Tab-separated table of N, CA and C in Angstrom:
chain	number	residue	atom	x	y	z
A	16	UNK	N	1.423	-23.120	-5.135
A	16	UNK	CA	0.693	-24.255	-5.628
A	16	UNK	C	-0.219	-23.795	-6.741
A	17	UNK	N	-0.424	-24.357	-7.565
A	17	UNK	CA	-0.878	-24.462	-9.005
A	17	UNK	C	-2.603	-24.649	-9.100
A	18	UNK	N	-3.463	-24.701	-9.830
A	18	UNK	CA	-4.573	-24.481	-9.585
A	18	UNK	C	-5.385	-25.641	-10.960
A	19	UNK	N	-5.493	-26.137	-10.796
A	19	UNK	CA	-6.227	-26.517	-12.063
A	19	UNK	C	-6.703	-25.422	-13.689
A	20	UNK	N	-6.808	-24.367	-13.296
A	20	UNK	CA	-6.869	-23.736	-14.391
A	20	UNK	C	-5.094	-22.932	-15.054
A	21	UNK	N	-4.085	-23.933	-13.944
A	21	UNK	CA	-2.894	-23.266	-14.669
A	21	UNK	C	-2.292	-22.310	-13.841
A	22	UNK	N	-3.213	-21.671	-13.341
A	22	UNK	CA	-2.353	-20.231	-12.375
A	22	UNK	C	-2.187	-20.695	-11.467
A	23	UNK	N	-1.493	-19.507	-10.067
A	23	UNK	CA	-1.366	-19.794	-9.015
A	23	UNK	C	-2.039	-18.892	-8.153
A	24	UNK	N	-3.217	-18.487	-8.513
A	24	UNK	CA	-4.219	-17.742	-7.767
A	24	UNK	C	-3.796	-16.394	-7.462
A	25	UNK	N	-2.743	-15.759	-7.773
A	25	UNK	CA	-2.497	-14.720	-7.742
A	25	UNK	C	-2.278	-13.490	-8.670
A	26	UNK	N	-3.137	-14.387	-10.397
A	26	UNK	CA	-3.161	-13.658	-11.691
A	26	UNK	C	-3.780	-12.863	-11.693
A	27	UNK	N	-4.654	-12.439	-10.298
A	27	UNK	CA	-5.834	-10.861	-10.678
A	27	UNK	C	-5.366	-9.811	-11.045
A	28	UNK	N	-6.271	-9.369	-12.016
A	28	UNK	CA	-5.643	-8.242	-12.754
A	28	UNK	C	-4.308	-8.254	-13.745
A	29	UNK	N	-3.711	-9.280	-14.122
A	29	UNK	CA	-2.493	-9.523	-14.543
A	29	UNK	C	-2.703	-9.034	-15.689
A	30	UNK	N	-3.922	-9.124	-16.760
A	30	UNK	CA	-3.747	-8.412	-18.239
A	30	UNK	C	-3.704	-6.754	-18.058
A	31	UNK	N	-3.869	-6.266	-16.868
A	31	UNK	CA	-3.643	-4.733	-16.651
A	31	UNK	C	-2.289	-3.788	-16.623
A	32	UNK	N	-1.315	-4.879	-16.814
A	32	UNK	CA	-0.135	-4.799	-16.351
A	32	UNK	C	0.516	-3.498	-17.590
A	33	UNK	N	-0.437	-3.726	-18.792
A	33	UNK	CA	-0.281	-3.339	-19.517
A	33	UNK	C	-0.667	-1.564	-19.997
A	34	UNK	N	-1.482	-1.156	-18.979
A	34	UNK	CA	-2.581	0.219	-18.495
A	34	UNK	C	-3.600	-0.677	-19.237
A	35	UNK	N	-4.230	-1.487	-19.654
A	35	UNK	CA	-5.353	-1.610	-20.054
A	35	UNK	C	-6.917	-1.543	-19.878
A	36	UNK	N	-7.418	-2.410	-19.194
A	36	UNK	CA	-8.563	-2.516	-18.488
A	36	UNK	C	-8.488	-1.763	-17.191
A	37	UNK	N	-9.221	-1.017	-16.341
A	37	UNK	CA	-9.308	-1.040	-15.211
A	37	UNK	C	-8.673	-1.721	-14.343
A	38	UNK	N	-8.172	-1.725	-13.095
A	38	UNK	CA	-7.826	-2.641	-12.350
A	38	UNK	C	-8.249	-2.940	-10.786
A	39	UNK	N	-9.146	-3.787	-10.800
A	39	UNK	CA	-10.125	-4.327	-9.957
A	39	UNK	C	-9.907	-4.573	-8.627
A	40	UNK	N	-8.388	-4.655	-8.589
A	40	UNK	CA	-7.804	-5.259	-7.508
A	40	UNK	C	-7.848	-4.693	-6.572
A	41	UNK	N	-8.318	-3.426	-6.461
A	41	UNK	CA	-8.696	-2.275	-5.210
A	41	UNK	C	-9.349	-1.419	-5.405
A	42	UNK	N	-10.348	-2.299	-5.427
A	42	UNK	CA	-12.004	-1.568	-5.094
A	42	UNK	C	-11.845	-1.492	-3.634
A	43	UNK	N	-13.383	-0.701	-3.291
A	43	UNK	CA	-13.319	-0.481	-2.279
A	43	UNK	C	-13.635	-1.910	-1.432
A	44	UNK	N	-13.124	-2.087	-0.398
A	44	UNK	CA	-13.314	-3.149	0.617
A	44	UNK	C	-12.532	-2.889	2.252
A	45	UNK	N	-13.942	-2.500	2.794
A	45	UNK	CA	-13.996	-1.749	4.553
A	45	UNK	C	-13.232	-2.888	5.432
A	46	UNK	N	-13.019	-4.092	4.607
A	46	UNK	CA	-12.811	-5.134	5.949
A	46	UNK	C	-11.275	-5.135	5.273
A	47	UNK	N	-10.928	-4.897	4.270
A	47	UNK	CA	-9.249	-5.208	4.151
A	47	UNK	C	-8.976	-3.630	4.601
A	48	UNK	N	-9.664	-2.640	4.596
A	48	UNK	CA	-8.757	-1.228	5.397
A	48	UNK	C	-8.858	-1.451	6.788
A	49	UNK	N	-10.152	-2.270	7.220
A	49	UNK	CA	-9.770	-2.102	8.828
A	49	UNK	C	-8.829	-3.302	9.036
A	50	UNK	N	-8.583	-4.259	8.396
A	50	UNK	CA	-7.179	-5.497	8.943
A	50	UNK	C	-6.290	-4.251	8.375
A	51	UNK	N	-5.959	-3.800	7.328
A	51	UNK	CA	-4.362	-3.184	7.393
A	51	UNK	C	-3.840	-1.939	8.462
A	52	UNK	N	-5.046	-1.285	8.624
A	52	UNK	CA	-4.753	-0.206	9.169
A	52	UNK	C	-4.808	-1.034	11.380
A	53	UNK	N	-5.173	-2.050	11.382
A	53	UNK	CA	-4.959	-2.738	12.635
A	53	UNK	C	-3.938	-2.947	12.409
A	54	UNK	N	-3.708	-4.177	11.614
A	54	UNK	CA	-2.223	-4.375	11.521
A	54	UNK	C	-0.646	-2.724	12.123
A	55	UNK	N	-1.193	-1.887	11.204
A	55	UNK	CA	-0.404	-0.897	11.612
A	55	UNK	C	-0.533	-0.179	12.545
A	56	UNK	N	-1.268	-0.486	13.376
A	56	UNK	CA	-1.644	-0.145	15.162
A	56	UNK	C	-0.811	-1.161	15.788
A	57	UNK	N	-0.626	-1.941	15.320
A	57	UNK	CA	0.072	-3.611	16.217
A	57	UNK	C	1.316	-2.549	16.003
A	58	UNK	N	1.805	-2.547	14.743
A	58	UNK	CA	3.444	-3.085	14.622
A	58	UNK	C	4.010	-1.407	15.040
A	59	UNK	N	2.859	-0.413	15.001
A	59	UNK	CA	3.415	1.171	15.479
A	59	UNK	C	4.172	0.951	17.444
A	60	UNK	N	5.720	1.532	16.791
A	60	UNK	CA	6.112	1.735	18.057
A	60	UNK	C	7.026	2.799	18.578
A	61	UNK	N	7.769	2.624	19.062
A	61	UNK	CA	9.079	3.877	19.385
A	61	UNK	C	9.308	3.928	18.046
A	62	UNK	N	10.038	3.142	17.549
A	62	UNK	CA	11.483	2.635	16.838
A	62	UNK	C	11.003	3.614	15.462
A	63	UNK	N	11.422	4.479	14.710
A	63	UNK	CA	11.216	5.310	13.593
A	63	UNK	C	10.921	4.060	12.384
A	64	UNK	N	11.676	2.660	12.692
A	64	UNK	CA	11.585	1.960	11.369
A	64	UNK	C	10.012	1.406	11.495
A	65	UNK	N	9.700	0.932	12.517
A	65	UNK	CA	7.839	0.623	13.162
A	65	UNK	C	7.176	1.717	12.725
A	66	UNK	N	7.361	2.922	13.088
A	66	UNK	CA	6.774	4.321	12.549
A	66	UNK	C	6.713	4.186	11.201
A	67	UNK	N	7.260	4.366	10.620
A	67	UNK	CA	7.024	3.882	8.792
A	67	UNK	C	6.373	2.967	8.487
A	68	UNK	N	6.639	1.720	9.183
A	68	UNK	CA	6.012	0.511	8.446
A	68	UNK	C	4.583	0.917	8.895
A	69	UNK	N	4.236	1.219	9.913
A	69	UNK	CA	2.638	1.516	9.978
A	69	UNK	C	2.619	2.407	9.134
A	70	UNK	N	3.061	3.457	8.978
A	70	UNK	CA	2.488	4.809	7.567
A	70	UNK	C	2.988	4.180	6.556
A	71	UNK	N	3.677	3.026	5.857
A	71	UNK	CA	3.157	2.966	4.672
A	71	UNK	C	1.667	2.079	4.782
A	72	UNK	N	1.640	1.216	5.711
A	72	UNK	CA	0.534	0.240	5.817
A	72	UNK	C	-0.820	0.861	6.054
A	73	UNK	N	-0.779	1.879	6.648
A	73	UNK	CA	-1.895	3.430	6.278
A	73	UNK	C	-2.184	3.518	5.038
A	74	UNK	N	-0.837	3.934	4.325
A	74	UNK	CA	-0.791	4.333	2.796
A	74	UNK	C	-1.521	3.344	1.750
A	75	UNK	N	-1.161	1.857	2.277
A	75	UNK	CA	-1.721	0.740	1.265
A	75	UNK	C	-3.039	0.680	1.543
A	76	UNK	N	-3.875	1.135	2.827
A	76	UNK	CA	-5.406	1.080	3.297
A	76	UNK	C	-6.029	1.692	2.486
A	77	UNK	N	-5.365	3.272	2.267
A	77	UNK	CA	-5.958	3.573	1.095
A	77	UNK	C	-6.530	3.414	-0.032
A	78	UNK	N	-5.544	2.466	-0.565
A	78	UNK	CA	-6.019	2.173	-2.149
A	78	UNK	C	-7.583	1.077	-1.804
A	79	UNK	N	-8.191	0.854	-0.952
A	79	UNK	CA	-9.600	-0.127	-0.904
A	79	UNK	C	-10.380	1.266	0.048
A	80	UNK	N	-10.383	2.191	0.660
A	80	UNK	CA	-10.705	2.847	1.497
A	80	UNK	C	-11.493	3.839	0.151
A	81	UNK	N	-13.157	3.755	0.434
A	81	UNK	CA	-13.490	4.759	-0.631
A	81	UNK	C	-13.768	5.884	-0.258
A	82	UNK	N	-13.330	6.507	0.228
A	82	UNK	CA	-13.140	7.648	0.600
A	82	UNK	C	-12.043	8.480	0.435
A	83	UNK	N	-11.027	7.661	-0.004
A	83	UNK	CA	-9.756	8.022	-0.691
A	83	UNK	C	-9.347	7.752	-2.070
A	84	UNK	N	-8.730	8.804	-2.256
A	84	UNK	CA	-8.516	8.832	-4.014
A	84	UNK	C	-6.819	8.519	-4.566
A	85	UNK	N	-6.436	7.341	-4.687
A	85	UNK	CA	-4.897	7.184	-4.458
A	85	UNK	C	-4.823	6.098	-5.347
A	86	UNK	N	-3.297	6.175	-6.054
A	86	UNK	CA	-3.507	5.119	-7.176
A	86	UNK	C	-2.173	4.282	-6.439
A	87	UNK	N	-1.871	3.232	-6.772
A	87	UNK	CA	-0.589	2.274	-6.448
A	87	UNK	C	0.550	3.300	-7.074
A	88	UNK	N	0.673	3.205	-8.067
A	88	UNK	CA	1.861	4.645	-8.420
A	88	UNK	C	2.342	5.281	-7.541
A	89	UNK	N	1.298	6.370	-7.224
A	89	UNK	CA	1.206	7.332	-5.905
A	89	UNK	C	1.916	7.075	-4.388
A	90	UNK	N	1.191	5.394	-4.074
A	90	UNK	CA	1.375	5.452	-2.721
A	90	UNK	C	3.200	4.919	-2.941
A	91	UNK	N	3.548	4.508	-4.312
A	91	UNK	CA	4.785	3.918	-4.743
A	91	UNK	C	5.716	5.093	-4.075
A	92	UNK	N	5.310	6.245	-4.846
A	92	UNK	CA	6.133	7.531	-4.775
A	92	UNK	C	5.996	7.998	-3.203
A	93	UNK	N	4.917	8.044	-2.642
A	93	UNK	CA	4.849	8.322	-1.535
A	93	UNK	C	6.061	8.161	-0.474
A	94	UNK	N	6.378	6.226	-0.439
A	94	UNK	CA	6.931	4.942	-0.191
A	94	UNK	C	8.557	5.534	-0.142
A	95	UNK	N	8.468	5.553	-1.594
A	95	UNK	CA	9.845	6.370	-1.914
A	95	UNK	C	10.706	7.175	-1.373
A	96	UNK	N	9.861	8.585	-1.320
A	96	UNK	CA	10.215	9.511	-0.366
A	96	UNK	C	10.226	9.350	0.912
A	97	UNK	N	9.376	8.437	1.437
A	97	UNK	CA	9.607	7.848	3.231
A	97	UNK	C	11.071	7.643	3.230
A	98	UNK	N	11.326	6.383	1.726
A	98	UNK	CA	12.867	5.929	2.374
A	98	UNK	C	13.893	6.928	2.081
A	99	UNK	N	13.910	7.765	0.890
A	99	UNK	CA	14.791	8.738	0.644
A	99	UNK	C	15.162	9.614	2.152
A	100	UNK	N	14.001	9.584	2.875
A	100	UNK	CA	14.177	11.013	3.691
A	100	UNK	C	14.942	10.069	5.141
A	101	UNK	N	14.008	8.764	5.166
A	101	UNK	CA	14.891	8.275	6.372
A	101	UNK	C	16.679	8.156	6.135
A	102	UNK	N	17.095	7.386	4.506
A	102	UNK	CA	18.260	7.444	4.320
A	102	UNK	C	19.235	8.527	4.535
A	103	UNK	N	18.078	9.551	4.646
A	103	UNK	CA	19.735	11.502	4.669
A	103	UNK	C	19.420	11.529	5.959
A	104	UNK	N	18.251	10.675	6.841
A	104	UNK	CA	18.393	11.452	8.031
A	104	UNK	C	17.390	11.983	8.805
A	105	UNK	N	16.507	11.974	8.215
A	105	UNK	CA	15.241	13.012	8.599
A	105	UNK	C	15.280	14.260	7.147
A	106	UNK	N	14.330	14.895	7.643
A	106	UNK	CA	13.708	16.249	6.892
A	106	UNK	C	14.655	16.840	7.208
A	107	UNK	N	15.052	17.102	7.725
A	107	UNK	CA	16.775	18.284	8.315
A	107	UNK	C	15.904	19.860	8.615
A	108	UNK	N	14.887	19.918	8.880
A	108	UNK	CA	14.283	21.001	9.801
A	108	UNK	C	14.606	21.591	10.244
């Protein structure tokens, strides 16, 4: 749904898209790391695919968590390699 000024409320940060300005969109904020990182206490279970989805949902806590130094890029690549390694199999250890 549309907004009176045209957008759909989800343009934050959109001129950054470019590397430009800073991007605001994850500053620090204690109450969106403690909902994500709950969230990934809920959905952690046996199942290896639950196991991931909570460690990336760890991974995304980060980027508002100031105590951590992590860019969206990063946790991208991170993300990446989760699925690369589940696709062969595991780490092969």
């Amino acid at each position: 749904m549309t907004d009176d000024r045209g957008g759909d409320g989800d343009s934050a940060g959109a001129d950054d898209a470019d590397g430009g300005e800073s991007d605001t969109r994850f500053g620090p904020d204690a109450d969106r790391v403690a909902l994500l990182r709950a969230v990934a206490d809920d959905v952690r279970g046996d199942s290896s695919e639950s196991q991931q989805l909570a460690a990336i949902l760890y991974r995304v806590s980060d980027l508002y968590d100031e105590s951590e130094e992590t860019t969206p890029e990063e946790i991208y690549r991170n993300v990446r390699f989760i699925m690369q390694v589940n696709e062969r199999g595991g780490l092969g250890r």
